[in-house]
PDB file of C-alpha atoms and ligand atoms in Angstrom:
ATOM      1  CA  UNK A   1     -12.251 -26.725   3.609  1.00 39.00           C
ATOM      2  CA  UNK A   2     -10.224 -23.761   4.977  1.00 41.00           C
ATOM      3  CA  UNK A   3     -11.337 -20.777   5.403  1.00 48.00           C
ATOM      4  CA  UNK A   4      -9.433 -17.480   5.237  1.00 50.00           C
ATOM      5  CA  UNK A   5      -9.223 -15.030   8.292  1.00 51.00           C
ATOM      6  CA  UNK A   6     -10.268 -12.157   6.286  1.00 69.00           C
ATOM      7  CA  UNK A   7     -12.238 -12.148   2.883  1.00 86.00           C
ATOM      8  CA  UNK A   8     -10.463  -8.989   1.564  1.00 94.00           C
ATOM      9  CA  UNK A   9      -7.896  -8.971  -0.337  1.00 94.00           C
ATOM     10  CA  UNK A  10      -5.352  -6.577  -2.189  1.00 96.00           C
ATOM     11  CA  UNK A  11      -6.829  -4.043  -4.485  1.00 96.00           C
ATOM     12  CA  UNK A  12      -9.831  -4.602  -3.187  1.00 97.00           C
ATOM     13  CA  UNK A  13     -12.285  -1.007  -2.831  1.00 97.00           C
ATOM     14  CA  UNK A  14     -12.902  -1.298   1.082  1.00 97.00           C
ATOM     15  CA  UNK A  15     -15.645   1.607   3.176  1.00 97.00           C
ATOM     16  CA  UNK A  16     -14.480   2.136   6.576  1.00 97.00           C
ATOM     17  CA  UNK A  17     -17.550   1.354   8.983  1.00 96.00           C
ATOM     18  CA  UNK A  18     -15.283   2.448  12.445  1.00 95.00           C
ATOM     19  CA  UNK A  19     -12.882   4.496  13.793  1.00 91.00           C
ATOM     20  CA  UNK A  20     -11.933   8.024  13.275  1.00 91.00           C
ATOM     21  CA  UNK A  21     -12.231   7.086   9.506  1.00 96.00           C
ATOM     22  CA  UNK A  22     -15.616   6.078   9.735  1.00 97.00           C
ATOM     23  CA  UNK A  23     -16.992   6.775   5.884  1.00 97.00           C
ATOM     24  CA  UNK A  24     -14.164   7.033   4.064  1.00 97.00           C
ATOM     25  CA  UNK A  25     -13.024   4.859   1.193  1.00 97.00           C
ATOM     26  CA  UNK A  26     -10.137   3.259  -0.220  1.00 97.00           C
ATOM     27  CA  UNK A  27      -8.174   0.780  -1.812  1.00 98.00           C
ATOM     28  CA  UNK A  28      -6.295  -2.349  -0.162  1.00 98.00           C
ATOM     29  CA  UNK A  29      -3.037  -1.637  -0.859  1.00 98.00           C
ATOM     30  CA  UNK A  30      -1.269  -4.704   1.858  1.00 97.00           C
ATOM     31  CA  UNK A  31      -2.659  -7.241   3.488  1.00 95.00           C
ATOM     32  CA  UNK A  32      -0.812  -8.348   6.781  1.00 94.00           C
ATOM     33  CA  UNK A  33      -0.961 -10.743   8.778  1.00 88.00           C
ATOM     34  CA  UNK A  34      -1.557  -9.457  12.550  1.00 78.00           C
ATOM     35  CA  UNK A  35      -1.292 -10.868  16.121  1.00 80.00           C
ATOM     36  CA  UNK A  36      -3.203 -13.955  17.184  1.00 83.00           C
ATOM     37  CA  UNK A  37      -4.550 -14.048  13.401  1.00 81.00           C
ATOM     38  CA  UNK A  38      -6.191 -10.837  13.504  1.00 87.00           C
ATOM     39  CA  UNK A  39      -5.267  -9.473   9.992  1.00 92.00           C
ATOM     40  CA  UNK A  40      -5.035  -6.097   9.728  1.00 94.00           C
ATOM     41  CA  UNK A  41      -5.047  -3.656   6.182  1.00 96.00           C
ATOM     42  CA  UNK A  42      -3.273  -0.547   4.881  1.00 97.00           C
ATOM     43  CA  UNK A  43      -6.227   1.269   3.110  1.00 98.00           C
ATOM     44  CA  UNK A  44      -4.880   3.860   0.482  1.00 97.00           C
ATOM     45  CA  UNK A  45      -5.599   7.178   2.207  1.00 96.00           C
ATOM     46  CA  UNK A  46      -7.241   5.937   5.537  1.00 97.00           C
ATOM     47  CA  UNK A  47      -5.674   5.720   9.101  1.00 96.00           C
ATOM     48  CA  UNK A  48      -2.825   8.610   8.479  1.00 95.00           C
ATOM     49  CA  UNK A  49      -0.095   9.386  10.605  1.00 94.00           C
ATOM     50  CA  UNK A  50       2.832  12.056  10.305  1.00 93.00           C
ATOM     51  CA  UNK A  51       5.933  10.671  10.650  1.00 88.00           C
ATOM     52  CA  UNK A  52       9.178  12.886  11.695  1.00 88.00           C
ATOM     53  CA  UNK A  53      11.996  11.918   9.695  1.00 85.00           C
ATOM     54  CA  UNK A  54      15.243  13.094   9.712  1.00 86.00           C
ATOM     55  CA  UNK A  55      17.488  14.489   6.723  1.00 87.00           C
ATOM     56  CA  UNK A  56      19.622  11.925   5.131  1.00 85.00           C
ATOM     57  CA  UNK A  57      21.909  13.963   2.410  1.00 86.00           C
ATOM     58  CA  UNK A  58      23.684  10.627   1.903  1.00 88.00           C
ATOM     59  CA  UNK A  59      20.677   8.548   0.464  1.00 85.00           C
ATOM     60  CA  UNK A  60      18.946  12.066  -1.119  1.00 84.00           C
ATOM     61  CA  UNK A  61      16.440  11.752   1.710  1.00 80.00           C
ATOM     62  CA  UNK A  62      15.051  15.724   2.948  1.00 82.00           C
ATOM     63  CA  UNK A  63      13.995  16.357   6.505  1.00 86.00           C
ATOM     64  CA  UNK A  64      10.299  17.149   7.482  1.00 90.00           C
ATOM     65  CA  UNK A  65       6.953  15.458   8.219  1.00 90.00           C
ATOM     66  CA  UNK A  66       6.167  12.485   6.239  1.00 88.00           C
ATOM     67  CA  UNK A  67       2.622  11.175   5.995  1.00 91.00           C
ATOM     68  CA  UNK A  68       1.486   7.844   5.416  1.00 92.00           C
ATOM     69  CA  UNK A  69      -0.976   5.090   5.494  1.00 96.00           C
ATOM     70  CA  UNK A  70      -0.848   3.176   9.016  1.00 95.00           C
ATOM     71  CA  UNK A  71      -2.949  -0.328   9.425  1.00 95.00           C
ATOM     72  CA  UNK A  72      -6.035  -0.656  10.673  1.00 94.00           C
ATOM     73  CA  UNK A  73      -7.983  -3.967  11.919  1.00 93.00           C
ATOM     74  CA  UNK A  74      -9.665  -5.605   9.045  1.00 94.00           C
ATOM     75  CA  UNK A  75     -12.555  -6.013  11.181  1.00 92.00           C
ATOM     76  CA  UNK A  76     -12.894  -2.014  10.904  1.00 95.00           C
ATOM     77  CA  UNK A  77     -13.718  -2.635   6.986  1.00 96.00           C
ATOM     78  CA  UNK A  78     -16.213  -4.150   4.831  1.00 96.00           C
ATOM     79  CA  UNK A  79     -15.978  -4.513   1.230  1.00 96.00           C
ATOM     80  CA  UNK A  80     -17.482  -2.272  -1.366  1.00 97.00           C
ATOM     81  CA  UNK A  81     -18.934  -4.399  -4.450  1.00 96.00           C
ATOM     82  CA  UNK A  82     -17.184  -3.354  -7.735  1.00 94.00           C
ATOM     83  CA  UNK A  83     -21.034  -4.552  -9.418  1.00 95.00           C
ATOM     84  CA  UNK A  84     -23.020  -2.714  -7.063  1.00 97.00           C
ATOM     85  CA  UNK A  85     -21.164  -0.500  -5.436  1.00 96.00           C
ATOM     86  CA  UNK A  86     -22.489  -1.225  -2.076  1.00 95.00           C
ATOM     87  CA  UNK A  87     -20.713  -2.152   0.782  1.00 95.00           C
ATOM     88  CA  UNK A  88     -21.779  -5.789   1.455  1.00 95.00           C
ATOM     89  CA  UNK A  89     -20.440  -9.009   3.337  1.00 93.00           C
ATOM     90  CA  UNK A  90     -18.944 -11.140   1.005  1.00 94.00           C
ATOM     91  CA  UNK A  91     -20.432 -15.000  -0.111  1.00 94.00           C
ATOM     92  CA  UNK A  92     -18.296 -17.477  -1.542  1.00 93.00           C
ATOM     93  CA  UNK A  93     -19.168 -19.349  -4.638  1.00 94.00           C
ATOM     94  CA  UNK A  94     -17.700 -22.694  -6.378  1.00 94.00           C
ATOM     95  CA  UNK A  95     -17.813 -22.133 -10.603  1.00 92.00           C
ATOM     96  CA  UNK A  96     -18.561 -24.699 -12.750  1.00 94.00           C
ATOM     97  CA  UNK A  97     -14.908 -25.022 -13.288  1.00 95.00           C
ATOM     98  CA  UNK A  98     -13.937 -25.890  -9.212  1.00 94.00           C
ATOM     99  CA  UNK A  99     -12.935 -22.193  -8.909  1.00 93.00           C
ATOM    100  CA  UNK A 100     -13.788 -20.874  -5.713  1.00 93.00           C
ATOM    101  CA  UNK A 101     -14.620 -16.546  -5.947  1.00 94.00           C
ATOM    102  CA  UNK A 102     -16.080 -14.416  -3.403  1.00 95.00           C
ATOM    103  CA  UNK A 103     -19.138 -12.609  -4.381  1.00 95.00           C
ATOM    104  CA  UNK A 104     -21.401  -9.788  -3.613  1.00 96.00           C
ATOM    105  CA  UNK A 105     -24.433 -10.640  -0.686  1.00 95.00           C
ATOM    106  CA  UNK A 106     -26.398  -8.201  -2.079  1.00 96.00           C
ATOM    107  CA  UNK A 107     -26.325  -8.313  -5.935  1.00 97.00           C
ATOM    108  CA  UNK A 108     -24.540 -12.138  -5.981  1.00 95.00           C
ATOM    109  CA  UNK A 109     -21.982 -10.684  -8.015  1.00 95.00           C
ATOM    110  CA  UNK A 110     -18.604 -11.956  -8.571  1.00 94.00           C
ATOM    111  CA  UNK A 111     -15.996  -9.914  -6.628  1.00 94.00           C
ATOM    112  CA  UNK A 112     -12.959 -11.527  -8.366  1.00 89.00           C
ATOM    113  CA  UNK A 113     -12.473 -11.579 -12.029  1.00 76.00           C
TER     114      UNK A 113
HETATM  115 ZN1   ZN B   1     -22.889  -6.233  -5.299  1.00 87.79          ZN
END
């Protein structure tokens, strides 16, 4: 059986448990995969950094600080149950039809629908 690196996935609603982020939630909006299989996670709104860009008048592009998402370590995340609404550690599960879904620890809920 293989087993994934990291449990989370896209779209998935994630709670920051370290880092200067600590707290704050968001959704998985890329998964990528890291160095030496660490995968690492651009959370929607988490881990900002201002970017300097220059002004491109040729491709309509202004000048100015840019902010955006940067990756973090998925390590730094756990997921947040869309049943329970808890952040948890996530099970795995085989249906009745050889489907294999992640669910909740807590409330045993499915996590993928
Ligand atoms: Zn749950």
């Amino acid at each position: 059986m293989s087993r994934l690196a990291t449990p989370i996935r896209k779209n998935d609603s994630v709670l920051v448990i370290t880092g200067k982020d600590r707290g704050r939630k968001g959704r998985v909006l890329k998964v990528l995969p890291g160095k030496n299989g660490k995968i690492r996670l651009i959370v929607e709104g988490v881990n900002m950094i201002k970017r300097h860009t220059k002004a491109n008048p040729g491709k309509q592009v202004k000048g100015g600080i840019v902010s955006r998402e940067a990756s973090l370590q998925a390590s730094n995340v756990q997921l947040v149950c869309p049943e329970c609404g808890v952040q948890t550690r996530i099970g795995h599960k085989l249906l009745g039809d050889g489907r294999k879904v992640r669910i909740c620890r807590k409330c045993e809920g499915v996590v993928d629908k």
